[in-house]
PDB file of C-alpha atoms in Angstrom:
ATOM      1  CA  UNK A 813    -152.922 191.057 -31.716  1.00 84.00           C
ATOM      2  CA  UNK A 814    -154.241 188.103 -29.641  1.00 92.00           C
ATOM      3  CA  UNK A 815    -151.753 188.663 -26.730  1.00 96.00           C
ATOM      4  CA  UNK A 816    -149.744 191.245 -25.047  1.00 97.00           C
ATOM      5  CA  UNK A 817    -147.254 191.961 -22.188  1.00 97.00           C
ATOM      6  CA  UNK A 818    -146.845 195.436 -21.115  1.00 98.00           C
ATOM      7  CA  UNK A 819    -144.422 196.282 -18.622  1.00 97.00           C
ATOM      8  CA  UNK A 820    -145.067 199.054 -15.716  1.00 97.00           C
ATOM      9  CA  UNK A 821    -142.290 198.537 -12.696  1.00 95.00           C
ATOM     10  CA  UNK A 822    -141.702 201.434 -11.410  1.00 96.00           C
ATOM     11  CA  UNK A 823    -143.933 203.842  -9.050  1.00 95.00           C
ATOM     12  CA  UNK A 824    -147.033 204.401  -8.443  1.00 96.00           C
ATOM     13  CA  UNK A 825    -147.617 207.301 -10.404  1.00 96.00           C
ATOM     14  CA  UNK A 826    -145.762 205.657 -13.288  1.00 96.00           C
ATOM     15  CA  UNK A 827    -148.152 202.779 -13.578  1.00 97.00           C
ATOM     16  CA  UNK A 828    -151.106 204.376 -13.238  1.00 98.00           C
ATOM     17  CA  UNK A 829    -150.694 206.624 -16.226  1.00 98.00           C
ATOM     18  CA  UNK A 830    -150.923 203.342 -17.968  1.00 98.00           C
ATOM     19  CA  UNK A 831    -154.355 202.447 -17.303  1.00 98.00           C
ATOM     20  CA  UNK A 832    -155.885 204.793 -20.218  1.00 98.00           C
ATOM     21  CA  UNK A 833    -153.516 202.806 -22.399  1.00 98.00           C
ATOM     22  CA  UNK A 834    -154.850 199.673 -21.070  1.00 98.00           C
ATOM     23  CA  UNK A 835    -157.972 200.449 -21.925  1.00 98.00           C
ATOM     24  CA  UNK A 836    -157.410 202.152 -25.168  1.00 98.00           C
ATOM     25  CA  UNK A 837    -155.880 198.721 -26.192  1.00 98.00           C
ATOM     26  CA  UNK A 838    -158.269 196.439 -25.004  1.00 98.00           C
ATOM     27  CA  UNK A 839    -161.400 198.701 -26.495  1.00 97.00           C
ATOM     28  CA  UNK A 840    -159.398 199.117 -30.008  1.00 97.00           C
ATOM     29  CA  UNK A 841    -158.749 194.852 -29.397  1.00 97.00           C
ATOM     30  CA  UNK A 842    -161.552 193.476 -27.780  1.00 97.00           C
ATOM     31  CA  UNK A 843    -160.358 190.232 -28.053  1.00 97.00           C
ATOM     32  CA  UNK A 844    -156.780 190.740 -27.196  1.00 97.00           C
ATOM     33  CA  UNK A 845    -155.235 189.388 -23.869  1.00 98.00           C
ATOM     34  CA  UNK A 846    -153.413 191.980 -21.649  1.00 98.00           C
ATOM     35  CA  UNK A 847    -151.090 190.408 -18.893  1.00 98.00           C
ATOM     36  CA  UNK A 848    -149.535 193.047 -17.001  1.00 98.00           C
ATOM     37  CA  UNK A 849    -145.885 193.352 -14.697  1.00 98.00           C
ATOM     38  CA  UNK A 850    -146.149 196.164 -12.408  1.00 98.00           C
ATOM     39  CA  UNK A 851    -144.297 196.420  -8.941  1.00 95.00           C
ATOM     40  CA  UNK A 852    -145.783 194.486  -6.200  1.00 95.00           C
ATOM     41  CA  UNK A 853    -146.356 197.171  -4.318  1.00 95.00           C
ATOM     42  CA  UNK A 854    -148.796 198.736  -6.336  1.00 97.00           C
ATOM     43  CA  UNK A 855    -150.751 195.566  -7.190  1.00 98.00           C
ATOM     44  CA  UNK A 856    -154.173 196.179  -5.491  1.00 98.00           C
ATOM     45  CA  UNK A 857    -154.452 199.310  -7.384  1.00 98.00           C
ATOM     46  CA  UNK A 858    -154.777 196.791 -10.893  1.00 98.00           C
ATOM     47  CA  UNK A 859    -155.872 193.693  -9.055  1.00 97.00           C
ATOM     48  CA  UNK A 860    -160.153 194.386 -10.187  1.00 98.00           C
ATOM     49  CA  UNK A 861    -159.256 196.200 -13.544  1.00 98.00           C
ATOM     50  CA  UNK A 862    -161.547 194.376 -16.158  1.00 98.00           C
ATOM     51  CA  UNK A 863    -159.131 195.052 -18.729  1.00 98.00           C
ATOM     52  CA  UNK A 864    -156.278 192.760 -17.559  1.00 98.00           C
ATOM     53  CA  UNK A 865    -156.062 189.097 -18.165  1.00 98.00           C
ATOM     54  CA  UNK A 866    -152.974 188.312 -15.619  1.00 97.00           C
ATOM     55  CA  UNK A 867    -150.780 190.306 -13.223  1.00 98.00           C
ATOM     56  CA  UNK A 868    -147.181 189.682 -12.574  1.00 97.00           C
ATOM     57  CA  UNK A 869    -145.425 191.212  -9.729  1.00 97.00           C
ATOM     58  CA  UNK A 870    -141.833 192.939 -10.247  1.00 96.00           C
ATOM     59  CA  UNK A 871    -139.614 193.427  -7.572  1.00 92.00           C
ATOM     60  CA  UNK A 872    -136.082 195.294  -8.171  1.00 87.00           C
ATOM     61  CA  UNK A 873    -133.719 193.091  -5.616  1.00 88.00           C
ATOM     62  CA  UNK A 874    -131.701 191.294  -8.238  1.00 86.00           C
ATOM     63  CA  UNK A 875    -132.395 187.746  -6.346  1.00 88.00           C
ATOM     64  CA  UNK A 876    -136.161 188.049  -6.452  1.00 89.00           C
ATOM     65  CA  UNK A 877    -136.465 188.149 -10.234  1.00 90.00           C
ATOM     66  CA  UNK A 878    -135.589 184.948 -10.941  1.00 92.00           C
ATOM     67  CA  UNK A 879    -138.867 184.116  -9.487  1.00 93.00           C
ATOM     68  CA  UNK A 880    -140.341 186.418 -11.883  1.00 94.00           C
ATOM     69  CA  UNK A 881    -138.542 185.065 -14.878  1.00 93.00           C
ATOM     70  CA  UNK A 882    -139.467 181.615 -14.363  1.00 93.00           C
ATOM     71  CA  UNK A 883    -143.471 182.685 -14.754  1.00 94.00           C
ATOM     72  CA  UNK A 884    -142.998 184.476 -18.146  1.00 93.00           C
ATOM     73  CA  UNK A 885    -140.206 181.423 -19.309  1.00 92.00           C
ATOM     74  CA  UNK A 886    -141.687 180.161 -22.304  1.00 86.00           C
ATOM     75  CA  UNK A 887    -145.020 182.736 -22.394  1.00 92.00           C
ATOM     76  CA  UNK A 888    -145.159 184.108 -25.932  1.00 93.00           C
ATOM     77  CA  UNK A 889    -146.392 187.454 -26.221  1.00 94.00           C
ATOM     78  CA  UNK A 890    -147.755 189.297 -30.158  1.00 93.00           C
ATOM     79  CA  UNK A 891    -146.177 192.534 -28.398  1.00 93.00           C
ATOM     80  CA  UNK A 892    -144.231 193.234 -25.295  1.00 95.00           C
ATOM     81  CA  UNK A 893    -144.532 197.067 -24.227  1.00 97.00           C
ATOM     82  CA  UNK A 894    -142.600 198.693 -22.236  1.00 97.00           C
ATOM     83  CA  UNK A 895    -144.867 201.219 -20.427  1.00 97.00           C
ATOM     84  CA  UNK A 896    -142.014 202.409 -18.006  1.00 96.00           C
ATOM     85  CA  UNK A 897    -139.020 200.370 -16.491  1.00 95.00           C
ATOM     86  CA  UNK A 898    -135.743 200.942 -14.683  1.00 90.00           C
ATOM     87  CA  UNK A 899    -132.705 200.090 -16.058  1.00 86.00           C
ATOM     88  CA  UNK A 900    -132.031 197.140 -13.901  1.00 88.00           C
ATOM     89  CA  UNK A 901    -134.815 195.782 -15.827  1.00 93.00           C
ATOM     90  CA  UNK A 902    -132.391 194.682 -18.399  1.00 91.00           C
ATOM     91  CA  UNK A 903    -131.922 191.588 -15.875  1.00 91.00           C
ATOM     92  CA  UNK A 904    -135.405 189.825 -17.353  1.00 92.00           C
ATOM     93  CA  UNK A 905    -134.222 190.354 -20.804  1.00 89.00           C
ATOM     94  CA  UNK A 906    -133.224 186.375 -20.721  1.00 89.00           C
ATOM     95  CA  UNK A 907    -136.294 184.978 -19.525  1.00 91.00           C
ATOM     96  CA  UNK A 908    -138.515 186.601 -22.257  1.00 90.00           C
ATOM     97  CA  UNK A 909    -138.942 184.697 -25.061  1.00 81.00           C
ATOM     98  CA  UNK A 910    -141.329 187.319 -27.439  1.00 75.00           C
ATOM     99  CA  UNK A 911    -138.953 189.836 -29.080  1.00 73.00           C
ATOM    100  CA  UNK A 912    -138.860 192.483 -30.167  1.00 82.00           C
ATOM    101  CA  UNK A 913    -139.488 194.462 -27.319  1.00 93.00           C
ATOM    102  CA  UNK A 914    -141.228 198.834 -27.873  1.00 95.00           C
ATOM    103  CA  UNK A 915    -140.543 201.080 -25.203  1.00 95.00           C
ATOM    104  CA  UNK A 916    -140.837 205.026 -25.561  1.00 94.00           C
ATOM    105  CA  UNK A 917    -137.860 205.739 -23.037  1.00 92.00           C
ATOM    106  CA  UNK A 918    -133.948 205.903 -23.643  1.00 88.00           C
ATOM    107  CA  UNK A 919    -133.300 202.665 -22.840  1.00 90.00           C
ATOM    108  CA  UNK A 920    -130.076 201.608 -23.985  1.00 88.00           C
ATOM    109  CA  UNK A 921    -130.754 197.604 -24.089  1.00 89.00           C
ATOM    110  CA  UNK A 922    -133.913 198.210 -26.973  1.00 90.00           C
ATOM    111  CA  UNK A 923    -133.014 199.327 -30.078  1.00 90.00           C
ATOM    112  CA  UNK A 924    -133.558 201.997 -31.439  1.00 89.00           C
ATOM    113  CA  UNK A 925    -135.461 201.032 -34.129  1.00 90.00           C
ATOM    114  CA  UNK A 926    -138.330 200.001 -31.554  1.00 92.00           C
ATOM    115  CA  UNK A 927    -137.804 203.139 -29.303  1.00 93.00           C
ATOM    116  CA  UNK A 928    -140.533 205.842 -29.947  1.00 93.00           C
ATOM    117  CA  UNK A 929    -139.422 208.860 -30.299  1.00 90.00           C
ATOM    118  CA  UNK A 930    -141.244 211.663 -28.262  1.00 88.00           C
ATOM    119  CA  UNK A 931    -140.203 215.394 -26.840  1.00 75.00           C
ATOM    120  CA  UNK A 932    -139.333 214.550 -23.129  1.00 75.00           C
ATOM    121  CA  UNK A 933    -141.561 217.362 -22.082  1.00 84.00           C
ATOM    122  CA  UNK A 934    -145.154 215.183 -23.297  1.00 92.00           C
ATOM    123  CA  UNK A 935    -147.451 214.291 -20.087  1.00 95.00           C
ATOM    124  CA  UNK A 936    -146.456 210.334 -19.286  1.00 95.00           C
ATOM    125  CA  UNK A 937    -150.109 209.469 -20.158  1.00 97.00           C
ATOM    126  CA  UNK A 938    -149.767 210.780 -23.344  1.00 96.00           C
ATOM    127  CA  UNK A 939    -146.598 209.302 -24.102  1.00 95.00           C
ATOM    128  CA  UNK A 940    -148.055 205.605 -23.666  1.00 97.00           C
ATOM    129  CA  UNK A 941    -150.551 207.001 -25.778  1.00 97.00           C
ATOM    130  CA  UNK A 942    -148.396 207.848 -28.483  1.00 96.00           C
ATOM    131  CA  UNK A 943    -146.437 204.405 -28.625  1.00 96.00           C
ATOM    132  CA  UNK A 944    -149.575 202.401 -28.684  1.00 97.00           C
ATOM    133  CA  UNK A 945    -150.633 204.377 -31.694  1.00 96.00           C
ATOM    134  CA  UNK A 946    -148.455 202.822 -33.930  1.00 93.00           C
ATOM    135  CA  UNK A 947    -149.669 199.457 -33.135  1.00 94.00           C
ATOM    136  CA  UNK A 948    -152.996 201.102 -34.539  1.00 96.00           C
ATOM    137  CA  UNK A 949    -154.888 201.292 -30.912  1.00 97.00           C
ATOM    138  CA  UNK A 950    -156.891 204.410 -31.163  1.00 96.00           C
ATOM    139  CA  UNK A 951    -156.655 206.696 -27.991  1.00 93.00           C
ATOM    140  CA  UNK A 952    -159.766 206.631 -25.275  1.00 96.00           C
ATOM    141  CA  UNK A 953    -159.211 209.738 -23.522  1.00 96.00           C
ATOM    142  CA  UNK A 954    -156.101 210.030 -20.812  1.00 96.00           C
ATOM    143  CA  UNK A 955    -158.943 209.185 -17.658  1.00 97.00           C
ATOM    144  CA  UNK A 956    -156.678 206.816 -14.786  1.00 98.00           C
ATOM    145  CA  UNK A 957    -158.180 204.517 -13.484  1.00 97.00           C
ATOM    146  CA  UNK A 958    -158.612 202.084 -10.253  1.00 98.00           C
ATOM    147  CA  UNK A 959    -161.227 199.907  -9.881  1.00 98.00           C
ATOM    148  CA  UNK A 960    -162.653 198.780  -5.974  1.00 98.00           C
ATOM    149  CA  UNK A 961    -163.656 195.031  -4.914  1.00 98.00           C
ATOM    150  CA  UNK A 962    -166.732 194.406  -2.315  1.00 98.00           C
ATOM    151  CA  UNK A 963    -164.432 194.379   0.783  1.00 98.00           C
ATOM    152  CA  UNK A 964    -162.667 197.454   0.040  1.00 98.00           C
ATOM    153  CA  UNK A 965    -165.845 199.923  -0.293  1.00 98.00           C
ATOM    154  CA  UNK A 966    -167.177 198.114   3.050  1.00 98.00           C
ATOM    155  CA  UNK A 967    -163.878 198.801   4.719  1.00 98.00           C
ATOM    156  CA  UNK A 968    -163.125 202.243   3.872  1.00 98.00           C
ATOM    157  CA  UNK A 969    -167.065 202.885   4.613  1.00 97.00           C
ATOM    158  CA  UNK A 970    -166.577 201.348   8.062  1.00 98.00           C
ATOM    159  CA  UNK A 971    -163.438 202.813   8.760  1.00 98.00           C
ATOM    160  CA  UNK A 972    -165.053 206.461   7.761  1.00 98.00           C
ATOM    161  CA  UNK A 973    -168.626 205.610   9.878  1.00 97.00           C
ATOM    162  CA  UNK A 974    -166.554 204.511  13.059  1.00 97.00           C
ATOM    163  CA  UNK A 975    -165.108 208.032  13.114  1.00 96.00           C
ATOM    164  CA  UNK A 976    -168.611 209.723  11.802  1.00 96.00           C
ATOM    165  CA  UNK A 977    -166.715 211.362   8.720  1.00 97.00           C
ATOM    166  CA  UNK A 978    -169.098 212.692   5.972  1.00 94.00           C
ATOM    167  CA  UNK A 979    -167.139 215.784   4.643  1.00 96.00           C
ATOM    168  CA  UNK A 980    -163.638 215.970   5.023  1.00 98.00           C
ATOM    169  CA  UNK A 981    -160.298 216.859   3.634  1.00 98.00           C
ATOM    170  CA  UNK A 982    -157.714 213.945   2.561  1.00 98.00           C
ATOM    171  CA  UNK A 983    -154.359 215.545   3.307  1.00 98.00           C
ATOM    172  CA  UNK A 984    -151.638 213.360   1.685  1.00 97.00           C
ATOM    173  CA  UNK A 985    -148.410 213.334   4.073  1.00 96.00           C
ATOM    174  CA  UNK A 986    -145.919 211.700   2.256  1.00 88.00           C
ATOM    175  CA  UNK A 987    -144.003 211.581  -1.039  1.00 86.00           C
ATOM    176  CA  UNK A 988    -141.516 209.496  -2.853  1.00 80.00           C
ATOM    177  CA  UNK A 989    -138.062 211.800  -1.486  1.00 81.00           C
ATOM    178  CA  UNK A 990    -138.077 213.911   0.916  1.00 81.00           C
ATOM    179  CA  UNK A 991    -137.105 216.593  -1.213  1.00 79.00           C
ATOM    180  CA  UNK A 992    -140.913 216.584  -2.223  1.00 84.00           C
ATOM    181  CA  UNK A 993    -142.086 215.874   1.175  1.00 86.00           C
ATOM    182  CA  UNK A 994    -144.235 218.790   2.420  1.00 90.00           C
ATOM    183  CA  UNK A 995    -143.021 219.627   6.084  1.00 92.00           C
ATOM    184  CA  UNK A 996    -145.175 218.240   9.412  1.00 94.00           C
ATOM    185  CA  UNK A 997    -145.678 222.244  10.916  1.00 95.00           C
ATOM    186  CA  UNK A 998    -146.533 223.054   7.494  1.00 94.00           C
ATOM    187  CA  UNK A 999    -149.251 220.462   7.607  1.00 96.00           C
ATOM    188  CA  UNK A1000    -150.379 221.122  11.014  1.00 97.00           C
ATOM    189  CA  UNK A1001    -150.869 225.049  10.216  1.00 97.00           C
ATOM    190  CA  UNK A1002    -153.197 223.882   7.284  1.00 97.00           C
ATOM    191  CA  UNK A1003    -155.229 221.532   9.361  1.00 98.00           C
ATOM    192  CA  UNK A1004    -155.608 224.090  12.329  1.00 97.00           C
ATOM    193  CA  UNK A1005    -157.156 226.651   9.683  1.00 97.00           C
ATOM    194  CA  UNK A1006    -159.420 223.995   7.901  1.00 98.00           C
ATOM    195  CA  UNK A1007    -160.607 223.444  11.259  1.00 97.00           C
ATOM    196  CA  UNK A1008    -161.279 226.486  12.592  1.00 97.00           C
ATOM    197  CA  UNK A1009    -163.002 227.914   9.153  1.00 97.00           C
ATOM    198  CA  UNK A1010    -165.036 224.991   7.664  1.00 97.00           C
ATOM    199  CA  UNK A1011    -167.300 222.286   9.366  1.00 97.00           C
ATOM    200  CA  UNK A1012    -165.059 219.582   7.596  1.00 97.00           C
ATOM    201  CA  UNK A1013    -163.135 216.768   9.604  1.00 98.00           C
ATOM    202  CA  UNK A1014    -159.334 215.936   7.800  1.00 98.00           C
ATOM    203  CA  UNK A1015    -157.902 212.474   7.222  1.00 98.00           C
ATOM    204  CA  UNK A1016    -154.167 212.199   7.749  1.00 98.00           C
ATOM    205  CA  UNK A1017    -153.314 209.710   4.762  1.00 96.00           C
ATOM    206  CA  UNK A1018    -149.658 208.616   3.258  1.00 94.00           C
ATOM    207  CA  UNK A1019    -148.183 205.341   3.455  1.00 91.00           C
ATOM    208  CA  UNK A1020    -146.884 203.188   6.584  1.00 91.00           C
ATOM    209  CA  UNK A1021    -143.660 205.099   6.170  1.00 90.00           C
ATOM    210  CA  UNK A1022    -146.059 208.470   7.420  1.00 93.00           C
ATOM    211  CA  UNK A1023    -147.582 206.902  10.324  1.00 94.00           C
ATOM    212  CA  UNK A1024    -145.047 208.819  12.974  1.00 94.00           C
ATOM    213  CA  UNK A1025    -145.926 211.855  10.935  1.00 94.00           C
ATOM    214  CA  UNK A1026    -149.609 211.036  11.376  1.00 95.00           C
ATOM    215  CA  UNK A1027    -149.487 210.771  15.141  1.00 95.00           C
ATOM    216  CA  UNK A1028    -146.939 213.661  15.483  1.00 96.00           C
ATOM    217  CA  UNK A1029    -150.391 215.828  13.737  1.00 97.00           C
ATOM    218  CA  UNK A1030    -152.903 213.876  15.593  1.00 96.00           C
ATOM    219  CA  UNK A1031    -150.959 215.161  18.955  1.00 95.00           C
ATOM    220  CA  UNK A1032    -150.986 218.345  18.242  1.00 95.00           C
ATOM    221  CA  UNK A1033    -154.160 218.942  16.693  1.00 96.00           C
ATOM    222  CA  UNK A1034    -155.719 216.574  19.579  1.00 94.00           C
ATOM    223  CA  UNK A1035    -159.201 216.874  18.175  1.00 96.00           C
ATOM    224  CA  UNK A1036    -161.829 213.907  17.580  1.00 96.00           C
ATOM    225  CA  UNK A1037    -162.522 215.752  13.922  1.00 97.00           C
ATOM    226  CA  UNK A1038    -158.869 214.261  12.591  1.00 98.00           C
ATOM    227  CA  UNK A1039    -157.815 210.900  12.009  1.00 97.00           C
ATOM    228  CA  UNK A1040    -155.071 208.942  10.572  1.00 97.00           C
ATOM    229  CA  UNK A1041    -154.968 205.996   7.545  1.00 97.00           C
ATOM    230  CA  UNK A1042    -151.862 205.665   7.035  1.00 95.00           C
ATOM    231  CA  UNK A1043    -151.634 202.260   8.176  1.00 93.00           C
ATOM    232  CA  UNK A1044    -154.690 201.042   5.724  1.00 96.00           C
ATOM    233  CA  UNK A1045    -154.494 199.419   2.626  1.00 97.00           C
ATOM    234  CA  UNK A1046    -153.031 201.176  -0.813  1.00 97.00           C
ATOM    235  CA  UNK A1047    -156.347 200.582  -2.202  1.00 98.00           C
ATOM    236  CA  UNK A1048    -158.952 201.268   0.738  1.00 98.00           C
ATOM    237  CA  UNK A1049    -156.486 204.712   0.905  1.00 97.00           C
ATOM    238  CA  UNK A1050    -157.572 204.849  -2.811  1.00 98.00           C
ATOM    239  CA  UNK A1051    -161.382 204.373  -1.308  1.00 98.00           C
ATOM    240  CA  UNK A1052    -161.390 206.929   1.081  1.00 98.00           C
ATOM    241  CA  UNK A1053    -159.528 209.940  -1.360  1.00 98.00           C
ATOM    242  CA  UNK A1054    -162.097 208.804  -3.787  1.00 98.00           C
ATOM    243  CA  UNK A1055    -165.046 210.295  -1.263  1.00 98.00           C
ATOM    244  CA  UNK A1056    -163.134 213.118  -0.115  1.00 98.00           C
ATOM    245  CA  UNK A1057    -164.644 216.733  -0.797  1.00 98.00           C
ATOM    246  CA  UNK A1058    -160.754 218.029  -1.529  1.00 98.00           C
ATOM    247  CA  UNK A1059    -157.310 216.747  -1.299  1.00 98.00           C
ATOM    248  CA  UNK A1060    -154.067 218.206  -0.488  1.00 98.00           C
ATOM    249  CA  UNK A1061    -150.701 216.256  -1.238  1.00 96.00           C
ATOM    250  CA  UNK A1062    -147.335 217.226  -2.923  1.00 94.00           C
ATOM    251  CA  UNK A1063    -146.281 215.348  -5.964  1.00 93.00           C
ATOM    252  CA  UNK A1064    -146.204 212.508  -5.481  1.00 93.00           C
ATOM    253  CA  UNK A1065    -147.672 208.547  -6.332  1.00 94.00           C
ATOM    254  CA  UNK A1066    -151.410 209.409  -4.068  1.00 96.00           C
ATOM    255  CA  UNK A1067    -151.770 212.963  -6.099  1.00 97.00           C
ATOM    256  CA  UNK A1068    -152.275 210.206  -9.208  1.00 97.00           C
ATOM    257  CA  UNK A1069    -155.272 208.511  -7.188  1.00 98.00           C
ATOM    258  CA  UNK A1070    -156.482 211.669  -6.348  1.00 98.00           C
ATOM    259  CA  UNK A1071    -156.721 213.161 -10.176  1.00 98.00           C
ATOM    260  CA  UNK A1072    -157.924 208.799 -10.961  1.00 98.00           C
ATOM    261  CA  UNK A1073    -161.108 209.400  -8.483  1.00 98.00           C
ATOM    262  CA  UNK A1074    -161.870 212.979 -10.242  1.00 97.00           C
ATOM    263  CA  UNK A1075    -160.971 214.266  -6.167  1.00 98.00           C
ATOM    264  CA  UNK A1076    -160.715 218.317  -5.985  1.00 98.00           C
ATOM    265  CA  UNK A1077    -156.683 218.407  -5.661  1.00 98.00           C
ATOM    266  CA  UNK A1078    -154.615 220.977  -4.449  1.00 97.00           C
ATOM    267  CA  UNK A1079    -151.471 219.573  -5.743  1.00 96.00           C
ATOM    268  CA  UNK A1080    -148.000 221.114  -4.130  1.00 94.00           C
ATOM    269  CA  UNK A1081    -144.972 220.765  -6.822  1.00 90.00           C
ATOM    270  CA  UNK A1082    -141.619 222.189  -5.653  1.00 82.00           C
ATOM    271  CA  UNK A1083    -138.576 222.428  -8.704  1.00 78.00           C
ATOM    272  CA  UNK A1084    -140.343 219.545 -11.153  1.00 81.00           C
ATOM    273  CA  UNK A1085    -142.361 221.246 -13.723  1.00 82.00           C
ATOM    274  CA  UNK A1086    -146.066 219.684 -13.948  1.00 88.00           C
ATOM    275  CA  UNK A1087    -146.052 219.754 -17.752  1.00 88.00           C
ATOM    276  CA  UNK A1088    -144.897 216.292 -17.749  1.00 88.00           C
ATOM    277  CA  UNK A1089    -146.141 214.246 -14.197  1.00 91.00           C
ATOM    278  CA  UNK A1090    -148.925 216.755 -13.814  1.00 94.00           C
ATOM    279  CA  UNK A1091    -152.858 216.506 -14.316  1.00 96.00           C
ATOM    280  CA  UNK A1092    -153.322 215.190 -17.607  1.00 96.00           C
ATOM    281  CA  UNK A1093    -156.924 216.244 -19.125  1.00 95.00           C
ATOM    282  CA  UNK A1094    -158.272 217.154 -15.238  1.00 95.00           C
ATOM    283  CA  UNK A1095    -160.504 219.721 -15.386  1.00 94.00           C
ATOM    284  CA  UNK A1096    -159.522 223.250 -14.059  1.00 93.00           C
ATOM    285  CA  UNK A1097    -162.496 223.081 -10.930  1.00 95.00           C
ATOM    286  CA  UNK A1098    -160.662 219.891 -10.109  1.00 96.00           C
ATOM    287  CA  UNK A1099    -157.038 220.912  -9.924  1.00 96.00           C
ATOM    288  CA  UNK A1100    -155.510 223.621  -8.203  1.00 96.00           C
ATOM    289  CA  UNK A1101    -151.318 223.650  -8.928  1.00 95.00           C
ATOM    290  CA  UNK A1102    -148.885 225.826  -6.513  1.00 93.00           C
ATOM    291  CA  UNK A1103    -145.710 225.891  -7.486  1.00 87.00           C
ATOM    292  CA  UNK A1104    -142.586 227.632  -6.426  1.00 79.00           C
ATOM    293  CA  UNK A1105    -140.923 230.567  -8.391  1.00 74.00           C
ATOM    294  CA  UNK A1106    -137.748 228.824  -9.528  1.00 66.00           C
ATOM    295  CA  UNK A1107    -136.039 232.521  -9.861  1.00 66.00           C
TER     296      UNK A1107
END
């Protein structure tokens, strides 16, 4: 294979358990060219992988993917792999112009003849794993990855100076639905005892969609030893749970940087069962799982 397309659009979890396919593929091809779709969004997080030839952003609103379309027109690809996609996907079917198209999910728009067929319960990583196998890549371990530029370590290391943070805890406050979302008192309680037991400071990270939930625990804490990122970059956020001591988020996209940076995690999962968007090869002093009693 001299060139290939893989296909990650969905969130951020999702695409990150590609990256030990990425490199499996490029170390089992040296010479093979890996362009990459993933949803804009999560961009920065591939944007200084040295695996990756050309990034493509994806977004799902039906009139932004012509845009999309018309930079793949005419591109041909040895392989196009599916590493996860929505069904609305099925929209950018037209502009490719490599077939056949692999996936390993039940997508009804790819035959089944170039569907791989694994148990539904196999880790995500491993499942990319699996499907790239029988293009004869040979697997390099299930490691994530994210790789930093210049500006990004001297941001995250300015941001963390300003505030005089050496040790601290990186509690994560959001999550894709809320049904995942860990609740604000629940957060505050945690923070008040990490406080009052350890010499460590906490930063209050998440997305922009956290930052009232930031400020709501900044208020009541009301202590110079807290502060709040979520307003920073994806990947200086990435930065700054990469130096943390421990980390404490719910399932969720940021518990996937966490495991990436090799971060102590304390990793909250409510009715989804790890097994399958869990660590994946993490060792056990570096992952702590609590999980609700379904019964």
């Amino acid at each position: 294979m001299e060139k290939v397309l893989i296909i990650s659009s969905t969130g951020m979890g999702d695409c990150l358990w590609g990256t030990p396919g990425i490199r499996a593929l490029k170390k089992t091809f040296p010479v093979v060219k890996i362009d990459l779709v993933v949803n804009k969004i999560w961009k920065p997080l591939f944007e200084f992988n040295p695996y990756l030839n050309q990034i493509f952003t994806y977004r799902e609103q039906w009139y932004r993917q012509p845009f999309l379309g018309i930079q793949l027109f005419g591109r041909h690809y040895d392989a196009i792999l599916i590493f996860h996609a929505n069904r609305n996907f099925k929209r950018m079917l037209p502009w490719f112009r490599s077939l056949p198209i692999w996936c390993h999910q039940n997508l009804d728009w790819i035959p089944e003849s170039h569907c791989t067929k694994i148990d539904s319960t196999v880790h995500g990583i491993q499942r990319r794993l699996t499907m790239l196998e029988q293009f004869g890549v040979k697997p390099d371990g299930g490691q994530m990855e994210i790789y930093f530029d210049r500006a990004t370590l001297d941001k995250s290391q300015q941001i963390l100076k300003a505030h005089g943070f050496s040790q601290y805890v990186y509690l994560n406050l959001g999550a894709a639905v809320e049904s995942r979302r860990w609740m604000v008192d629940c957060f505050i309680e945690l923070a008040n005892r990490i406080l009052k037991t350890t010499s460590w400071n906490i930063v209050l990270g998440g997305g922009p969609d956290e930052k009232e939930r930031g400020r709501v625990i900044l208020n009541q804490l009301n202590t110079s030893r807290v502060m709040e990122v979520c307003s920073q970059p994806i990947l200086v956020n990435a930065n700054i749970i990469s130096k943390a001591g421990l980390m404490v988020t719910s399932d969720t996209g940021p518990m996937h940087i966490g495991f990436a940076m090799r971060t102590p995690v304390v990793a909250l999962f409510g009715t989804i069962s790890p097994k399958g968007t869990g660590p994946y090869e993490i060792p056990d002093h570096l992952c702590r799982i609590i999980k609700i009693d379904l019964e």
